[in-house]
Coordinates of C-alpha atoms in Angstrom, one line a residue:
X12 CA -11.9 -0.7 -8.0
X13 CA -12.4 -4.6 -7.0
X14 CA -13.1 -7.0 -9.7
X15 CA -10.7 -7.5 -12.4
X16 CA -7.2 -5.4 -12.3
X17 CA -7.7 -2.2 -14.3
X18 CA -6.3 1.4 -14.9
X19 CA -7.4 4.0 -12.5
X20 CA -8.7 6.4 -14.9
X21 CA -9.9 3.4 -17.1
X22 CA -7.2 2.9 -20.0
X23 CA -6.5 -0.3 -21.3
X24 CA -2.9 -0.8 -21.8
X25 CA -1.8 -4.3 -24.1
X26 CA 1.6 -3.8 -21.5
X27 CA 0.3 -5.0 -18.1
X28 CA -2.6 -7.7 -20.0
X29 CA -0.7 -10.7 -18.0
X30 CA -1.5 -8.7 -15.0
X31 CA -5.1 -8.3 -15.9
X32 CA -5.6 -12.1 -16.9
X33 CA -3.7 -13.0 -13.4
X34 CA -5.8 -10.5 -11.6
X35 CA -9.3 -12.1 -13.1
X36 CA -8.1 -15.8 -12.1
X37 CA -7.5 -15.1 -8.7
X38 CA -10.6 -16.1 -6.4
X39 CA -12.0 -13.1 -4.2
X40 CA -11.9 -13.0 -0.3
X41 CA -14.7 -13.6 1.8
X42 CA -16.6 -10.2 2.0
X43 CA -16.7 -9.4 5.6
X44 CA -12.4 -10.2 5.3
X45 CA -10.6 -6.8 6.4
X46 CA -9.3 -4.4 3.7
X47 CA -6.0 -3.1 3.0
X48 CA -4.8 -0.9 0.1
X49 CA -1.2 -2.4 -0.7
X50 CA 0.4 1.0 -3.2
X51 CA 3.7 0.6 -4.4
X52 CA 6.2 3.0 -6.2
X53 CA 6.8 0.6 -9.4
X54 CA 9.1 3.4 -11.4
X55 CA 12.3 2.5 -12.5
X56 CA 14.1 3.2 -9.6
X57 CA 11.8 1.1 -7.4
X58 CA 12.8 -2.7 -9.0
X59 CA 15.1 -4.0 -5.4
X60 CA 12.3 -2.8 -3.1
X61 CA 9.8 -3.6 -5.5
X62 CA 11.4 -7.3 -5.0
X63 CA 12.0 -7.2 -1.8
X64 CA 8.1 -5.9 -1.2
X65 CA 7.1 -9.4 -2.8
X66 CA 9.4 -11.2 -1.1
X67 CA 8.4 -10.2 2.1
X68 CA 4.1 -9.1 1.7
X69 CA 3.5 -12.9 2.7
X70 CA 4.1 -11.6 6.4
X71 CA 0.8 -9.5 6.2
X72 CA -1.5 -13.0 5.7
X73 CA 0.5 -14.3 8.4
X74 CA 0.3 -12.0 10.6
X75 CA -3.9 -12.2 10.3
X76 CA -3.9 -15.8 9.8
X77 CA -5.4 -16.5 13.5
X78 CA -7.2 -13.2 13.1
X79 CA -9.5 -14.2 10.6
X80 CA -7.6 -13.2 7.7
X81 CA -7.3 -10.1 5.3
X82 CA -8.1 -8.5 1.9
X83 CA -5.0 -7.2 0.1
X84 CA -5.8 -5.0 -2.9
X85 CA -2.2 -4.3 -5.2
X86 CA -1.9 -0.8 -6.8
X87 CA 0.9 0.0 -8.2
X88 CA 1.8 3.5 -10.3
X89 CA 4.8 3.3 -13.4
X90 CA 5.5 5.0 -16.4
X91 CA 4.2 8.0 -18.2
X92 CA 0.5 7.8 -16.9
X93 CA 0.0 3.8 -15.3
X94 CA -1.9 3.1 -12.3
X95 CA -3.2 -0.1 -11.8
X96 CA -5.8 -1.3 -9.2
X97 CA -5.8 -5.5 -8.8
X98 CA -9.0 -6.8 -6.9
X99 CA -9.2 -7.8 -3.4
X100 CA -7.1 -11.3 -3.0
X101 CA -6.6 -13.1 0.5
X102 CA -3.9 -15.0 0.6
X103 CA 0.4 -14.7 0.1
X104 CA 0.6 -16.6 -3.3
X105 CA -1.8 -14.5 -5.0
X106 CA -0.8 -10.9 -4.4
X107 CA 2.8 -12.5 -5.4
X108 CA 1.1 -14.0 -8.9
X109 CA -0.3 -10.4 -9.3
X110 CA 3.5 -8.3 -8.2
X111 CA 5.4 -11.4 -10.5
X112 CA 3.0 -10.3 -13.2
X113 CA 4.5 -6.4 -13.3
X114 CA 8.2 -4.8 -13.8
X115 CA 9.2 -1.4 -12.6
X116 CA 9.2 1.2 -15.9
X117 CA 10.9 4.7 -15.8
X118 CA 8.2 7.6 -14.8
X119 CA 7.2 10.0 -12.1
X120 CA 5.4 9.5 -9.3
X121 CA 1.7 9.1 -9.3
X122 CA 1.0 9.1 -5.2
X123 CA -2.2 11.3 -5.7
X124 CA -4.0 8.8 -8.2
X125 CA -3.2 6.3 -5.3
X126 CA -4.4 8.3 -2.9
X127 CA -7.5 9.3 -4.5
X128 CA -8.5 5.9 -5.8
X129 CA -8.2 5.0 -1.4
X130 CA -10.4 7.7 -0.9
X131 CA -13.0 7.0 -3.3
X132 CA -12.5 3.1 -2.8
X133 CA -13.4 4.3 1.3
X134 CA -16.3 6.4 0.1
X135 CA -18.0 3.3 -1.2
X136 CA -17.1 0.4 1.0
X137 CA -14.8 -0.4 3.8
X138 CA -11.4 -0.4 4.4
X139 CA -9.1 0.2 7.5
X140 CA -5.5 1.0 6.2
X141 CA -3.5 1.9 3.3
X142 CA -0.2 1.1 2.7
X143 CA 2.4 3.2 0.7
X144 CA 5.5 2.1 0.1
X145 CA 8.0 4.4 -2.0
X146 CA 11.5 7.0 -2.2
X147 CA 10.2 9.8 -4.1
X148 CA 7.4 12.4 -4.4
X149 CA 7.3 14.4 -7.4
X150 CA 4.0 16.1 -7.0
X151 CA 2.5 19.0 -4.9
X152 CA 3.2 17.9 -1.4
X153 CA 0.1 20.3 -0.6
X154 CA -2.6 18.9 -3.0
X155 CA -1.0 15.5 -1.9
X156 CA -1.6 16.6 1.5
X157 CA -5.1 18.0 0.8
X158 CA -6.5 14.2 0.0
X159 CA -4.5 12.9 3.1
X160 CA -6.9 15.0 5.1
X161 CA -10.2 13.5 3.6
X162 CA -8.5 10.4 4.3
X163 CA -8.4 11.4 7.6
X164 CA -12.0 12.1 7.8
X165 CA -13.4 9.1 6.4
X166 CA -11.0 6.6 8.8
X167 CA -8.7 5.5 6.6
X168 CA -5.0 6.0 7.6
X169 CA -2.1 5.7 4.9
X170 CA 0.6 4.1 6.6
X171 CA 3.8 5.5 4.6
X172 CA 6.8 3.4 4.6
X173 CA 9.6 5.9 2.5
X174 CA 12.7 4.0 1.3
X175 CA 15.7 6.2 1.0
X176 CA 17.9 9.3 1.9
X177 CA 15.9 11.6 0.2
X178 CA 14.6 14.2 3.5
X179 CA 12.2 16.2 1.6
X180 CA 10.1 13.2 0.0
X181 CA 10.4 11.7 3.7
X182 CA 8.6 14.5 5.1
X183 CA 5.8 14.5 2.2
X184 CA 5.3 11.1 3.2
X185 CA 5.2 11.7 7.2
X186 CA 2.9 14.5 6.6
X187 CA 0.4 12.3 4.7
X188 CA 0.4 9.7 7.2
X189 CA 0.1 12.6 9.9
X190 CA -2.9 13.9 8.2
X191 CA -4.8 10.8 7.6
X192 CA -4.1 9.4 11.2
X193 CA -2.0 6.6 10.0
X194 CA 1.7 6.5 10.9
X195 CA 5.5 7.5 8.8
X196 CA 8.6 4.8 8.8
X197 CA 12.2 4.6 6.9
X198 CA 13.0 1.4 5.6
X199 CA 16.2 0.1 4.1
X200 CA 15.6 -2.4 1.3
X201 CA 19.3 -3.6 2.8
X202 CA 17.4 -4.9 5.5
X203 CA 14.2 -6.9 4.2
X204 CA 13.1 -7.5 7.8
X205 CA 12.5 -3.7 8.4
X206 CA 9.7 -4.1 5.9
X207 CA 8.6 -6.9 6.7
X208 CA 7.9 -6.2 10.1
X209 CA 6.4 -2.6 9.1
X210 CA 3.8 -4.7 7.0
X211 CA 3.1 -6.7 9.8
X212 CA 2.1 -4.8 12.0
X213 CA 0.0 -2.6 9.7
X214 CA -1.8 -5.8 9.0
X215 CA -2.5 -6.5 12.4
X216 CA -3.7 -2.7 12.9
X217 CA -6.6 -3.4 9.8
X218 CA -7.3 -6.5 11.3
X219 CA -7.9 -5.6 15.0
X220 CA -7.3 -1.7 15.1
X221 CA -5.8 0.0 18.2
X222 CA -6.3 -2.2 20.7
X223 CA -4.4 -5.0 18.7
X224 CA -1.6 -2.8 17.7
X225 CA -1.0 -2.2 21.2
X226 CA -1.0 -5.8 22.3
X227 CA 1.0 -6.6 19.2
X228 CA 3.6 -3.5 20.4
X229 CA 4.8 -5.1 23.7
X230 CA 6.7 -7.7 21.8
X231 CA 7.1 -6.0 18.4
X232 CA 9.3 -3.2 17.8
X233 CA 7.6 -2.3 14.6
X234 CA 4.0 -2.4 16.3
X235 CA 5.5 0.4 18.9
X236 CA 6.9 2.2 15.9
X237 CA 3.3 2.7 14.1
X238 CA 1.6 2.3 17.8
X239 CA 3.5 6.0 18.4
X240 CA 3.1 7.7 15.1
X241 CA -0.9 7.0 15.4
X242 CA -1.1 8.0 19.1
X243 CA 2.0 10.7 19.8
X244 CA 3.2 8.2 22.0

């Protein structure tokens, strides 16, 4: 996507145009900056995590800060047929201008636009890690699981966070992560530092790859939790 925030199949929508006016006013990244994929779940049942997600997404700059920094692109699925791709921003106050800018609307779940638009973002330029944060999956777990494998093959490894008791949209979102090399974690949006810790650490992982997860795991909990799911450990 990159550039100004637009509709992953290319629809305008009058809706989300404070979103897209945000998303043009916000300065890009240094290009050799590390890319992340940032997807949320923004249907109706999503708006406390979807809160909680902004409050707490200023741990991923952080978390780089000394690293050299990173390149956060928001996508976000709600509705009848919205998916929305923001460009690449680098710091905290931005990607929370671009999440203050949307509001979670009733729909299903659109994880295979996300992960398409990852793989076809991959297939043109860099990036080291998606993010998906979510508690449902209304699709084909196999066709979902299908583009997971490509992911897989080009590098890029979806880190699932799943937000909920719901066991059979937990295990669509482990297998995903399994297939793409990334790593599967539960959340509670009852406790913000779960998240916040899980975003962390997958920072630092498209910052510095393996070998700075592992340094990051011998003091972080969530590092050893991502660490494990990437390497069996």
């Amino acid at each position: 996507m990159g550039g100004s925030g637009r509709d992953l199949d290319g629809a305008r929508s009058a809706a989300i145009d404070a979103f897209l006016e945000t998303a043009r006013q916000v300065a890009a990244p240094a290009g050799d900056a590390p890319r992340l994929v940032f997807a949320l779940d923004a249907t109706m049942s999503r708006q406390p995590t979807w809160d909680l997600a902004c409050a707490v997404q200023a741990g991923m700059f952080e978390a780089t800060a000394r690293l050299g920094g990173l390149a956060v692109q928001l996508v976000y699925f709600r509705g009848l047929s919205e998916c929305r791709a923001s460009r690449f921003v680098a710091d905290a106050r931005a990607l929370t201008g671009l999440m203050q800018g949307v509001s979670c609307q009733g729909g299903h779940t659109q994880i295979g636009r996300v992960l398409r638009h990852a793989r076809n973002l991959a297939g043109r330029e860099p990036v080291k890690a998606l993010v998906l944060v979510g508690d449902a999956v209304e699709e084909d777990p196999d066709d979902l699981c299908a583009v997971a494998g490509e992911l897989g093959l080009l590098g890029l490894p979806a880190f699932c966070f799943h937000e909920g008791p719901d066991p059979e949209s937990a295990a669509v979102f482990a297998e995903i992560a399994r297939l793409s090399g990334g790593a599967f974690a539960r959340f509670d949006a009852g406790a913000p530092g779960v998240l916040a810790a899980l975003l962390r650490a997958a920072a630092i992982f498209a910052t510095r790859g393996l070998d700075g997860l592992r340094l990051a795991a011998q003091e972080d909990a969530a590092a050893r939790r991502l660490l494990a799911g990437m390497t069996g450990g």
